[in-house]
Coordinates of C-alpha atoms in Angstrom, one line a residue:
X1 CA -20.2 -13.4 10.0
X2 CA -20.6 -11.4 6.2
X3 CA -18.8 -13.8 3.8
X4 CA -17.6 -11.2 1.2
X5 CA -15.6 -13.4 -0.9
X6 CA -15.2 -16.6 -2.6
X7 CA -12.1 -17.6 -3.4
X8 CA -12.6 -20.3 -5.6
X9 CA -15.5 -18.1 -8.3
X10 CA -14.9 -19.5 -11.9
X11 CA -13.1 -16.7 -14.6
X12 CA -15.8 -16.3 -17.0
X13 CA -18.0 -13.8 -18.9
X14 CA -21.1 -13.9 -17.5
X15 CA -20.0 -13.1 -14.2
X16 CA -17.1 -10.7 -15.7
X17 CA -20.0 -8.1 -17.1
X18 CA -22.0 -8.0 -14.0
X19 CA -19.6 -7.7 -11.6
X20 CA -18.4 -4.6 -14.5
X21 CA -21.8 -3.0 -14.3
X22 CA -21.8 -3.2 -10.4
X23 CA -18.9 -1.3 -10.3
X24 CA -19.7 1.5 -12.9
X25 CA -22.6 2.1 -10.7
X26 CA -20.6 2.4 -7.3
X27 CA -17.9 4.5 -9.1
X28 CA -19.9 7.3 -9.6
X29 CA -20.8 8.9 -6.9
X30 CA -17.4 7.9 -5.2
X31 CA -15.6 10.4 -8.3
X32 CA -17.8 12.9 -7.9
X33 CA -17.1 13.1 -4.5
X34 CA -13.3 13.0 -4.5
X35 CA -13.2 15.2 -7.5
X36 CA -15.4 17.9 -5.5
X37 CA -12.4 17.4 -3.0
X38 CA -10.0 18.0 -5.0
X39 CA -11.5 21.5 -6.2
X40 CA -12.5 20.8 -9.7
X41 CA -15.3 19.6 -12.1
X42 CA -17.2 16.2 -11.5
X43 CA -16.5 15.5 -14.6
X44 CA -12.5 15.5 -14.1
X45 CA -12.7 12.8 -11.7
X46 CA -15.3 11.0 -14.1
X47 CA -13.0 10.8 -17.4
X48 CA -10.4 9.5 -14.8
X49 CA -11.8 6.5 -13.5
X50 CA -12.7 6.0 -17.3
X51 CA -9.4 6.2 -19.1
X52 CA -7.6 4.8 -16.0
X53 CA -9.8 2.1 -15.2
X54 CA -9.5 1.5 -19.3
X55 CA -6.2 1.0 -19.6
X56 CA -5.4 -0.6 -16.1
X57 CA -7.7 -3.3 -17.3
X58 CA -6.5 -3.8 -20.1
X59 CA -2.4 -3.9 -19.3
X60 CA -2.4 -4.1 -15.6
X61 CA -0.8 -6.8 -13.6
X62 CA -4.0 -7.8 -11.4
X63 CA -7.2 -8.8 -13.4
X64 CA -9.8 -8.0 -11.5
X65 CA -8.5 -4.8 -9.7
X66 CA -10.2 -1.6 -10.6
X67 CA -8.4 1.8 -10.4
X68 CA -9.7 4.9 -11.2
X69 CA -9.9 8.5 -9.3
X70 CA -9.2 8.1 -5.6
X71 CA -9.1 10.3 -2.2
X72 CA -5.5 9.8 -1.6
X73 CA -5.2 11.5 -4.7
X74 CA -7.5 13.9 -4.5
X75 CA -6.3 15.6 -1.3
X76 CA -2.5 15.8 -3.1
X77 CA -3.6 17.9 -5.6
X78 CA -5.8 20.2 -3.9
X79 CA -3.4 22.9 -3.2
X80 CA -2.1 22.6 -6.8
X81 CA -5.5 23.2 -8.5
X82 CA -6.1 26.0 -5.6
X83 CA -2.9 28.1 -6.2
X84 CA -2.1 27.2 -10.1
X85 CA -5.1 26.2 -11.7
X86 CA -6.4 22.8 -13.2
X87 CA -4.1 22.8 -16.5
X88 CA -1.0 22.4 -14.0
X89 CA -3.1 19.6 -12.3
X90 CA -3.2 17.6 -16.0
X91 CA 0.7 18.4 -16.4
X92 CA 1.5 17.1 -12.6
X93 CA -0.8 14.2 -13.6
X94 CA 1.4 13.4 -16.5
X95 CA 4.7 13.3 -14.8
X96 CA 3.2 11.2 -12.0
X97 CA 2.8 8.4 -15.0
X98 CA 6.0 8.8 -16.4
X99 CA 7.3 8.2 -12.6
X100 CA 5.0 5.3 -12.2
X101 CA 6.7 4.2 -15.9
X102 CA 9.9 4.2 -14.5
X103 CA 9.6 2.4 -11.4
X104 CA 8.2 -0.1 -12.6
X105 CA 10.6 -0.7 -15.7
X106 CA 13.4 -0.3 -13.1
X107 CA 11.4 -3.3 -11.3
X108 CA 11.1 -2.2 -7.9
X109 CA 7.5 -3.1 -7.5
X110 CA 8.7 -6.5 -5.7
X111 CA 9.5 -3.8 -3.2
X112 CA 5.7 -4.0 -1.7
X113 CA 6.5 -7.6 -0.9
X114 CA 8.0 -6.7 1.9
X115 CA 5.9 -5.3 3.8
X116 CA 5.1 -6.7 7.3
X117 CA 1.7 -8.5 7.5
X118 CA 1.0 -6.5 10.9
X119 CA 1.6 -3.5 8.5
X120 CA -0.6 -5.1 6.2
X121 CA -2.8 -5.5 8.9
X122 CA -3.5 -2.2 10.1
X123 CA -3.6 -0.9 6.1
X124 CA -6.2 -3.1 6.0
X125 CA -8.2 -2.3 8.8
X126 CA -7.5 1.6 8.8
X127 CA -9.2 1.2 5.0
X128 CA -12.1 -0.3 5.9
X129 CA -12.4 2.7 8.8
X130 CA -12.0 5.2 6.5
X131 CA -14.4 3.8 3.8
X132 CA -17.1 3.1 7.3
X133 CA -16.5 7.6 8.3
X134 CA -16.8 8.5 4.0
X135 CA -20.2 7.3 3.9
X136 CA -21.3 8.4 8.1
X137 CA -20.4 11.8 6.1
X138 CA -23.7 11.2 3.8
X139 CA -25.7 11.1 6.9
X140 CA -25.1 15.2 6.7
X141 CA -26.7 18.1 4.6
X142 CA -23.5 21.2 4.3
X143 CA -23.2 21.1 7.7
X144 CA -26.8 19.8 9.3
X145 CA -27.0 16.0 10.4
X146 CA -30.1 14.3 8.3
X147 CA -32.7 13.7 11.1
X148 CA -36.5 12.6 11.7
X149 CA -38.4 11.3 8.8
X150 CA -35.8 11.7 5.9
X151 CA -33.4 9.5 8.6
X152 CA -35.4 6.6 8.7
X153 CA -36.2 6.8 5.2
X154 CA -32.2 6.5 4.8
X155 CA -31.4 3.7 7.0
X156 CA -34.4 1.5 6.3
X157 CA -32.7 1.8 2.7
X158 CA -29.5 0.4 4.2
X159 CA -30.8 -1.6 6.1
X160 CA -32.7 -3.4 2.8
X161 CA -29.6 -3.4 0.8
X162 CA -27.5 -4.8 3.3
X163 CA -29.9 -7.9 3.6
X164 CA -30.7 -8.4 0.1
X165 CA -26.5 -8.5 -0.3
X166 CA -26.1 -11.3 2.4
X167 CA -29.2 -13.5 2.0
X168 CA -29.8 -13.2 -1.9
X169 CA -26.8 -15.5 -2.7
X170 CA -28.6 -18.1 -0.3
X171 CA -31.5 -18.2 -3.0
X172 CA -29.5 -17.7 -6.5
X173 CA -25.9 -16.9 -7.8
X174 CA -27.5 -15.3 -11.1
X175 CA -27.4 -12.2 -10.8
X176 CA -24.3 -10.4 -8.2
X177 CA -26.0 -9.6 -5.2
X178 CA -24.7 -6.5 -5.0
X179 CA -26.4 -5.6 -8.3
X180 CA -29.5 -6.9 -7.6
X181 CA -29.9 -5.0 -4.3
X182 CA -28.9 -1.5 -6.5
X183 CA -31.7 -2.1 -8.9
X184 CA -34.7 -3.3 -6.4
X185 CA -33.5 -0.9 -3.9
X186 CA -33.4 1.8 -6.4
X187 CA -36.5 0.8 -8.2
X188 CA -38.4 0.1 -5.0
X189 CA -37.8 3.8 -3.9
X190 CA -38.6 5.1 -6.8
X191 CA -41.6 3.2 -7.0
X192 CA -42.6 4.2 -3.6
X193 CA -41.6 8.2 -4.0
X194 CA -39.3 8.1 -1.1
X195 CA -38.0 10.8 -0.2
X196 CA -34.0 10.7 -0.3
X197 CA -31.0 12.0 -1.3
X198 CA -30.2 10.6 -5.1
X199 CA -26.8 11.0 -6.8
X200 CA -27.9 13.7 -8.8
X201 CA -28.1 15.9 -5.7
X202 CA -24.8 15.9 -5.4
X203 CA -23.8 16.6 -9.1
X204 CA -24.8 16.0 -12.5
X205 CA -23.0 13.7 -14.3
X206 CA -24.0 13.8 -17.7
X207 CA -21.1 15.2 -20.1
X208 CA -19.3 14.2 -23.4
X209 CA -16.8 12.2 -25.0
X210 CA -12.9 13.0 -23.6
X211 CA -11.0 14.9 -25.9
X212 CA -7.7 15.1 -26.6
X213 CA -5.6 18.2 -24.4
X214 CA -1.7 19.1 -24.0
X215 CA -1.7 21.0 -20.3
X216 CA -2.2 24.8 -21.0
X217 CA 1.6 25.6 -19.0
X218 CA 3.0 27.4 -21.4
X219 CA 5.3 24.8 -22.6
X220 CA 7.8 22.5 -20.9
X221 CA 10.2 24.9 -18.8
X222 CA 11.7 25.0 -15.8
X223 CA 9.6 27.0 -13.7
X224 CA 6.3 24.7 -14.9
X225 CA 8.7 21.3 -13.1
X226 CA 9.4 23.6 -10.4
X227 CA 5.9 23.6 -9.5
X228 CA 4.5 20.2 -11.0
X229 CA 7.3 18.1 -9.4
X230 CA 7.1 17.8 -6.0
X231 CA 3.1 16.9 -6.5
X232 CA 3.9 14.3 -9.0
X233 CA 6.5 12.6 -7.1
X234 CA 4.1 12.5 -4.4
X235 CA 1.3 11.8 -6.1
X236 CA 3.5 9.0 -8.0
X237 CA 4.5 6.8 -4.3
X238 CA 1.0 7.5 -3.2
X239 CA -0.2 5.7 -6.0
X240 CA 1.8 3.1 -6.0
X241 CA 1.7 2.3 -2.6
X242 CA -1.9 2.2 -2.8
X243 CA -2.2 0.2 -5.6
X244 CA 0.3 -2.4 -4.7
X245 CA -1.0 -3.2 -1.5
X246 CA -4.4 -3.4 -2.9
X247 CA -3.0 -5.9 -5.7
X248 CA -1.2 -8.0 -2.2
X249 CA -5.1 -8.0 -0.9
X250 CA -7.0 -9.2 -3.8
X251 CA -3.8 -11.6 -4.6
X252 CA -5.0 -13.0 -0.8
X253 CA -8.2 -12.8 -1.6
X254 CA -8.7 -14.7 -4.3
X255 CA -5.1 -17.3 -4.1
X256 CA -3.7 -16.0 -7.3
X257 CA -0.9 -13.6 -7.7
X258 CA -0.6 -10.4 -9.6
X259 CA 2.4 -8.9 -11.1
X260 CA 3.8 -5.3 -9.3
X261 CA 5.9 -4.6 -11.9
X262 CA 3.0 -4.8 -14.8
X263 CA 0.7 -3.2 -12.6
X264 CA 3.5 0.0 -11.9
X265 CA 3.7 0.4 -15.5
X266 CA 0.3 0.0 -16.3
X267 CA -0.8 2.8 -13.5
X268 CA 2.1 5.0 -15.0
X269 CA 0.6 4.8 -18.4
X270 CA -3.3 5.3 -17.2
X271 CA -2.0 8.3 -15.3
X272 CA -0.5 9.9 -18.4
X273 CA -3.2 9.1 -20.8
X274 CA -5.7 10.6 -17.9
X275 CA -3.6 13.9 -18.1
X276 CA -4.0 14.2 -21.7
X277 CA -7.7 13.6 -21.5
X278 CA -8.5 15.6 -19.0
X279 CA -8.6 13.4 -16.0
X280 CA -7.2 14.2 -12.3
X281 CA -5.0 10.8 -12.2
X282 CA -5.9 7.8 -9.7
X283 CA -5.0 4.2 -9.1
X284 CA -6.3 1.3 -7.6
X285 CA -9.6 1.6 -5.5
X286 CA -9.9 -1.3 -2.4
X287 CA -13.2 -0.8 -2.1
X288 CA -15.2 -0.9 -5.7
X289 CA -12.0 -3.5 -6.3
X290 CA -13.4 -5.7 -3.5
X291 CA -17.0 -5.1 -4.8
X292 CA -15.6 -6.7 -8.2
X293 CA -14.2 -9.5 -6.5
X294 CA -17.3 -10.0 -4.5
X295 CA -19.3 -9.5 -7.4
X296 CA -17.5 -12.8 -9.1
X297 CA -15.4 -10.7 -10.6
X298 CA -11.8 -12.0 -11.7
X299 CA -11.0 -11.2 -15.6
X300 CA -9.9 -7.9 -17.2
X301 CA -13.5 -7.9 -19.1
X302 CA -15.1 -7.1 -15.4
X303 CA -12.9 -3.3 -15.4
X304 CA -13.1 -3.1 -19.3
X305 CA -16.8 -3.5 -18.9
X306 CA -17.1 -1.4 -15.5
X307 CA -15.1 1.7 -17.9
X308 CA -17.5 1.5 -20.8
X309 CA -20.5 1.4 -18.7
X310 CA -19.3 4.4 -16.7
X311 CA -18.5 6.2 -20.4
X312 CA -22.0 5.4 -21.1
X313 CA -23.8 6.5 -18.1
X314 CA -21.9 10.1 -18.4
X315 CA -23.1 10.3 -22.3
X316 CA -26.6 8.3 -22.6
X317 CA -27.6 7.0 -19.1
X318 CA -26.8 9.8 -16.7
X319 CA -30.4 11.0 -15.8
X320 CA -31.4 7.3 -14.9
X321 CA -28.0 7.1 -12.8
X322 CA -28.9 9.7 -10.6
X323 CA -32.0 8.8 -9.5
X324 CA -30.0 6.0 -7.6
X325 CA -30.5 6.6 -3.7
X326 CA -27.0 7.4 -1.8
X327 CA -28.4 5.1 0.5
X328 CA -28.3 2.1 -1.6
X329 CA -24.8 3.3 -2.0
X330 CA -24.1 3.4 1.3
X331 CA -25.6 0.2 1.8
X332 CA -22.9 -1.6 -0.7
X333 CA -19.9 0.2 1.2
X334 CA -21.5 -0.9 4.7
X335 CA -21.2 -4.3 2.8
X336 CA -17.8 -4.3 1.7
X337 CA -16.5 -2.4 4.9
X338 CA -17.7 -5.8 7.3
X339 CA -16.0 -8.0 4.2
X340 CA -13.1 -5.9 4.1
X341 CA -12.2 -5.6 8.0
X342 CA -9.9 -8.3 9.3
X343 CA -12.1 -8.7 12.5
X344 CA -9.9 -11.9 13.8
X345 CA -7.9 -8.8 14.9
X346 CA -9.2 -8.6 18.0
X347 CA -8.1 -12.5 18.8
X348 CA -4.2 -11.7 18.1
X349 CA -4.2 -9.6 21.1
X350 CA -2.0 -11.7 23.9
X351 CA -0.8 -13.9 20.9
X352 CA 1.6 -12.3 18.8
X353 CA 3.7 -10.0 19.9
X354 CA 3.6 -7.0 21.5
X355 CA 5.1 -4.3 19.2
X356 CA 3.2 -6.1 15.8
X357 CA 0.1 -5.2 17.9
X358 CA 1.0 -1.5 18.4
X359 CA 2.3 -0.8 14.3
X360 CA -0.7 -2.8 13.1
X361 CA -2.8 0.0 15.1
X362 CA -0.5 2.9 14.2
X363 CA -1.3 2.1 10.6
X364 CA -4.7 1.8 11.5
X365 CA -5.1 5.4 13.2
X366 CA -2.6 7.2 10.9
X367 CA -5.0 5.9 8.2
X368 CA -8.1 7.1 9.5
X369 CA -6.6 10.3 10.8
X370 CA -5.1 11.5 7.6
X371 CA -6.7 9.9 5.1
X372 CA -3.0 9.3 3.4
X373 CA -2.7 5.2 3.0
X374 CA 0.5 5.8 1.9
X375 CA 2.1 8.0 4.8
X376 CA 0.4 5.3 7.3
X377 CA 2.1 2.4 5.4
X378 CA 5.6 4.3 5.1
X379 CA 5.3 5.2 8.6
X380 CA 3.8 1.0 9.5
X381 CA 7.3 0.1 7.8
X382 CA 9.6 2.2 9.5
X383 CA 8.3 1.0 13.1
X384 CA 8.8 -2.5 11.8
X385 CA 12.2 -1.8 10.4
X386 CA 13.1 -0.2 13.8
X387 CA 11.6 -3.3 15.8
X388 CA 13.6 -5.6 13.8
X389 CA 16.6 -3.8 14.5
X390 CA 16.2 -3.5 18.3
X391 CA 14.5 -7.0 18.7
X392 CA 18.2 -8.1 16.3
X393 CA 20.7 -6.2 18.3
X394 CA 20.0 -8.2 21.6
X395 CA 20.3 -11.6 19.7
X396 CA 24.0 -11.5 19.5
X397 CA 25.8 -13.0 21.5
X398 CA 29.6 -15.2 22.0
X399 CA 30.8 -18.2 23.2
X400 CA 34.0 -17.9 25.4
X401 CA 36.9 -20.4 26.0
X402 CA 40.6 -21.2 26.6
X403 CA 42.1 -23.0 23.4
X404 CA 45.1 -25.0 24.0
X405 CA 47.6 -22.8 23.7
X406 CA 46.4 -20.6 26.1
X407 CA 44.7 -17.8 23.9
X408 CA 41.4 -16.6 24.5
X409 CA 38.5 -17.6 22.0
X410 CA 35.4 -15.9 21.2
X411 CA 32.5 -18.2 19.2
X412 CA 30.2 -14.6 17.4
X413 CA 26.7 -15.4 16.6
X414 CA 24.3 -13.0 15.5
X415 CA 24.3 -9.9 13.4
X416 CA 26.6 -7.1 13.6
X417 CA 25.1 -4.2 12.8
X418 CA 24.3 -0.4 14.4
X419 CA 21.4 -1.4 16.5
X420 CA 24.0 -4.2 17.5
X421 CA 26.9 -2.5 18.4
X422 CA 27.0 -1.6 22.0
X423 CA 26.2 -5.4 22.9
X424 CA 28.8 -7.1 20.9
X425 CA 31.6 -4.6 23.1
X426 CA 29.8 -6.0 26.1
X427 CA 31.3 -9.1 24.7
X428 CA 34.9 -9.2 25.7
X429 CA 36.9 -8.4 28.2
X430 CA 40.4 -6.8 26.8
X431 CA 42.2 -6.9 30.6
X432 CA 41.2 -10.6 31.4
X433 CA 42.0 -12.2 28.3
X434 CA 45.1 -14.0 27.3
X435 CA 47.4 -11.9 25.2
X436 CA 46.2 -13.6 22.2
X437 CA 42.6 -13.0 21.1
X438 CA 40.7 -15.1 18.2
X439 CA 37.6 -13.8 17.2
X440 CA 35.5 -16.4 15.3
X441 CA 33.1 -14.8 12.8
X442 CA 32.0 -17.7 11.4
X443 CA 28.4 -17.6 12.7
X444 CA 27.9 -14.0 12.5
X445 CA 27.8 -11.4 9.4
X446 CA 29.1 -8.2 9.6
X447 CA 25.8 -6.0 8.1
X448 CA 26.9 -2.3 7.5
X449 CA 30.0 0.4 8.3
X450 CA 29.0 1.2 11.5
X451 CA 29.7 -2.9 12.1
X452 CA 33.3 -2.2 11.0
X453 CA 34.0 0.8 12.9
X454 CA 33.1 -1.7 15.9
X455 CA 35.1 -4.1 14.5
X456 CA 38.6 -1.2 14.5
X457 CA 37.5 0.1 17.2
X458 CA 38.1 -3.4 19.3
X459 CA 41.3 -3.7 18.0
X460 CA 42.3 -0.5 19.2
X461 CA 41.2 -1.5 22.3
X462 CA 43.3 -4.8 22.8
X463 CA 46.1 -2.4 20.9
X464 CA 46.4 -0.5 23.5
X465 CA 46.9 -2.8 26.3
X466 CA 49.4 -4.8 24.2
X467 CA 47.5 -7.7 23.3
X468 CA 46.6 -8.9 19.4
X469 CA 43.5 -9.4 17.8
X470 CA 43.2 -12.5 15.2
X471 CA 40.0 -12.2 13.4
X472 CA 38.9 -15.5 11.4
X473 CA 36.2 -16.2 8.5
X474 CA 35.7 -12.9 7.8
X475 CA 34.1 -11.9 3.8
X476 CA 36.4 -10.0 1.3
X477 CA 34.5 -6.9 1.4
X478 CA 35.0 -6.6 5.5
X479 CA 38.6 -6.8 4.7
X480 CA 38.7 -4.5 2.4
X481 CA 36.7 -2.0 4.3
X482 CA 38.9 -2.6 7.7
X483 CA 41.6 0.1 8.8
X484 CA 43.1 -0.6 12.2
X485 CA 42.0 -4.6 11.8
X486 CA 42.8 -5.4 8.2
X487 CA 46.6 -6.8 9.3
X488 CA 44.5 -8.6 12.2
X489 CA 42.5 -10.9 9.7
X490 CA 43.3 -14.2 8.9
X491 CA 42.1 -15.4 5.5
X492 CA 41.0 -18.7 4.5
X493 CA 40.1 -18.9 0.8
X494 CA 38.1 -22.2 1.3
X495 CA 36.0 -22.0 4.4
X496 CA 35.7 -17.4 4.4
X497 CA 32.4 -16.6 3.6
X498 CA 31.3 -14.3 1.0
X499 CA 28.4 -11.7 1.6
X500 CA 28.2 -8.0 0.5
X501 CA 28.2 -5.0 3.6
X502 CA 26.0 -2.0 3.3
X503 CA 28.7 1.0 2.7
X504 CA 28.8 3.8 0.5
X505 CA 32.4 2.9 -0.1
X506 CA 31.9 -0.2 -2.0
X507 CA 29.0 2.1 -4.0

């Protein structure tokens, strides 16, 4: 078993810079590639994990996180640069930031804390997948499979990188493993005159400083939101999503805990510096994040550092940078792919249950079929939301007896809500109770509106027949809501509870 992290690595600078050059040197190739996906220059999705690793670094609420131009990103905005053209791209990238602003000023990034570890789970897993089929996709040429010489070439690379990452640290903690297997295996196939694929076959990377540029939309009207909107918004929860649960994952990783809200705003403000500057917006990466943690990586100097040395390889450094084989590169992501995987998985199977397995694996699939973190995670929610609800709705249940005066008693207990609703009819018995009915809510809560139609409804019931309903330790707000049953409730300042119920009434 690959141990990819150590929780307990010292915050200091030493370890800060290296684990910042390690990443500048794995970020390149991975924003060239999803800015080729997105249908514009390499050098859009360079100034982006620039200025929004920058500033994410900087006044982010994880230290140690690096953001920067990412695929769930990139295949938002590819219809947008196809049908309008890259300036609308910079304005949709602006308004994702002042979304990003908003939410978290508003502070709903506590939001992502509630998201179901099997959720969590899957997100996790389906990651690593999808990080394990981006690099497979450097085993091809256009459309033509690498084979014979040039093949072994590649994976006897990998192969080398791969060991010098997991046995290196064995020997000395000086220098990040990862780092040191980049240089040796970059100088050792240079040396040799291998002959590979570098990252300057893909595309140069050598450019200038960002400048300064207000989106070329004609202005700020109407039609230009029209258009920009919808991206942004998406692009915005896409983000965030992503980000968040990366910030939950290095928060686990390392035992410390970030801050959603600082992180929200801090994306939201990278993202609209990025559109000024030319960049194609971002957010967090997992997997050059977990090659910073790995790395030793756990101040904000390791992104400051892994920004500047990016800047620097695009203005003074970028003909040494691609000479780097993409099989060194591949190597590192083979690396953090075993780290990242939560391969005790497979032992859960039989031991939790049933329906935690099955969203965990929908989150999974939907990850690695689309590519869209975010959908899978919305999606990984919803079935868990839905669970609860069904798993809840056969919990309630009553306690039936005979008081002394001859009425009928009913003891509640559970939720009353709409998944619970048919159940809690099943309760009782309107033609074989006494004419008097007390219904105890003292161990239940009534949840929502549909919970006090059922509660009418019942009375209506026992109305019709002749017989009265005496509801007892019911909350303010149920009384308030209550039509047919108000007249029925019996209120007892002291012992009533107080809770709040979901209705756009009380809104």
């Amino acid at each position: 078993m690959f141990s990819l992290i150590n929780k307990y690595a010292p915050i200091n600078a030493k370890n800060d810079f290296l684990s910042g050059l390690t990443v500048a040197l794995a970020l390149v190739p991975e924003a060239v590639a999803f800015a080729l996906l997105a249908g514009v220059d390499p050098l859009v999705g360079l100034y982006a994990a620039f200025t929004i690793g920058l500033v994410t670094s900087i006044i982010g609420g994880r230290p140690g996180m690096i953001s920067g131009a990412t695929g769930a990103i990139a295949v938002v905005i590819g219809t947008l640069v196809a049908q309008h053209g890259v300036e609308y791209l910079f304005a949709a990238v602006i308004m994702t930031g002042l979304i990003q602003i908003a939410f978290g000023v508003l502070k709903m990034g506590k939001f992502i804390r509630l998201v179901p570890h099997p959720v969590f789970l899957g997100f996790v897993n389906g990651l690593a997948m999808v990080i394990f089929i981006a690099q497979i996709k450097q085993f091809k040429i256009g459309d033509d499979w690498i084979t014979g010489t040039p093949l072994v070439i590649m994976l006897v690379i990998i192969a080398g990188t791969m060991a010098i990452i997991h046995f290196l640290p064995r020997f000395t903690k000086i220098v990040p493993s990862t780092l040191a297997a980049i240089i040796i295996g970059s100088v050792a196939a240079i040396w040799m005159g291998l002959d590979t694929r570098t990252v300057g076959d893909i595309a140069s990377i050598k450019g200038g400083l960002p400048i300064f540029h207000i989106p070329d939309v004609g202005g700020l009207s109407w039609e230009m939101i029209e258009i920009v909107f919808p991206y942004a918004i998406v692009m915005a929860l896409v983000g965030l999503i992503e980000s968040l649960l990366t910030l939950n994952l290095i928060d686990d990783l390392t035992g410390t805990v970030g801050q959603p809200n600082k992180e929200s705003i801090a994306q939201g403000v990278a993202n609209s510096v990025t559109g000024l500057f030319g960049g194609m917006g971002g957010c967090a990466m997992v997997g050059q994040s977990l090659i910073n943690i790995k790395s030793g990586g756990r101040g904000r100097l390791s992104g400051i550092v892994a920004a500047l040395v990016l800047l620097m390889f695009i203005l003074f450094l970028s003909e040494y940078i691609e000479m780097i084989p993409i099989a060194v590169l591949i190597g590192v992501m083979f690396m953090v792919v075993i780290g990242t995987f939560e391969w005790c998985t497979f032992r859960l199977f039989g031991k939790v249950p049933m329906p935690d397995v099955i969203t965990g694996m929908s989150v999974a699939i939907i990850t690695v079929l689309t590519d869209n973190l975010a959908l899978a995670v919305i999606v990984g929610v919803i079935m868990s939301a839905l669970t609860f609800a069904w798993e809840s709705s056969s919990k309630i249940h009553a306690d039936k007896s005979t008081n002394e005066d001859g009425a009928t008693s009913y003891k509640l207990n559970g939720s009353l809500f709409f998944g619970s609703i048919d159940s809690f009819h099943s309760l009782f018995t309107p033609a074989e109770d006494a004419n008097d009915v007390y219904i105890d809510f003292n161990n239940s809560k009534v949840m929502d509106h549909s919970a006090i139609q059922a509660i009418d409804k019942l009375a209506v019931r026992y109305k019709k027949i002749g017989k009265t309903l005496h509801l007892q330790h019911l909350s303010a707000e149920c009384r308030l809501l209550l039509k047919t049953a108000r007249n029925l409730v019996e209120v007892n300042i002291l012992e009533d509870p107080k809770y709040h119920v979901a209705d756009d009434k009380l809104a």
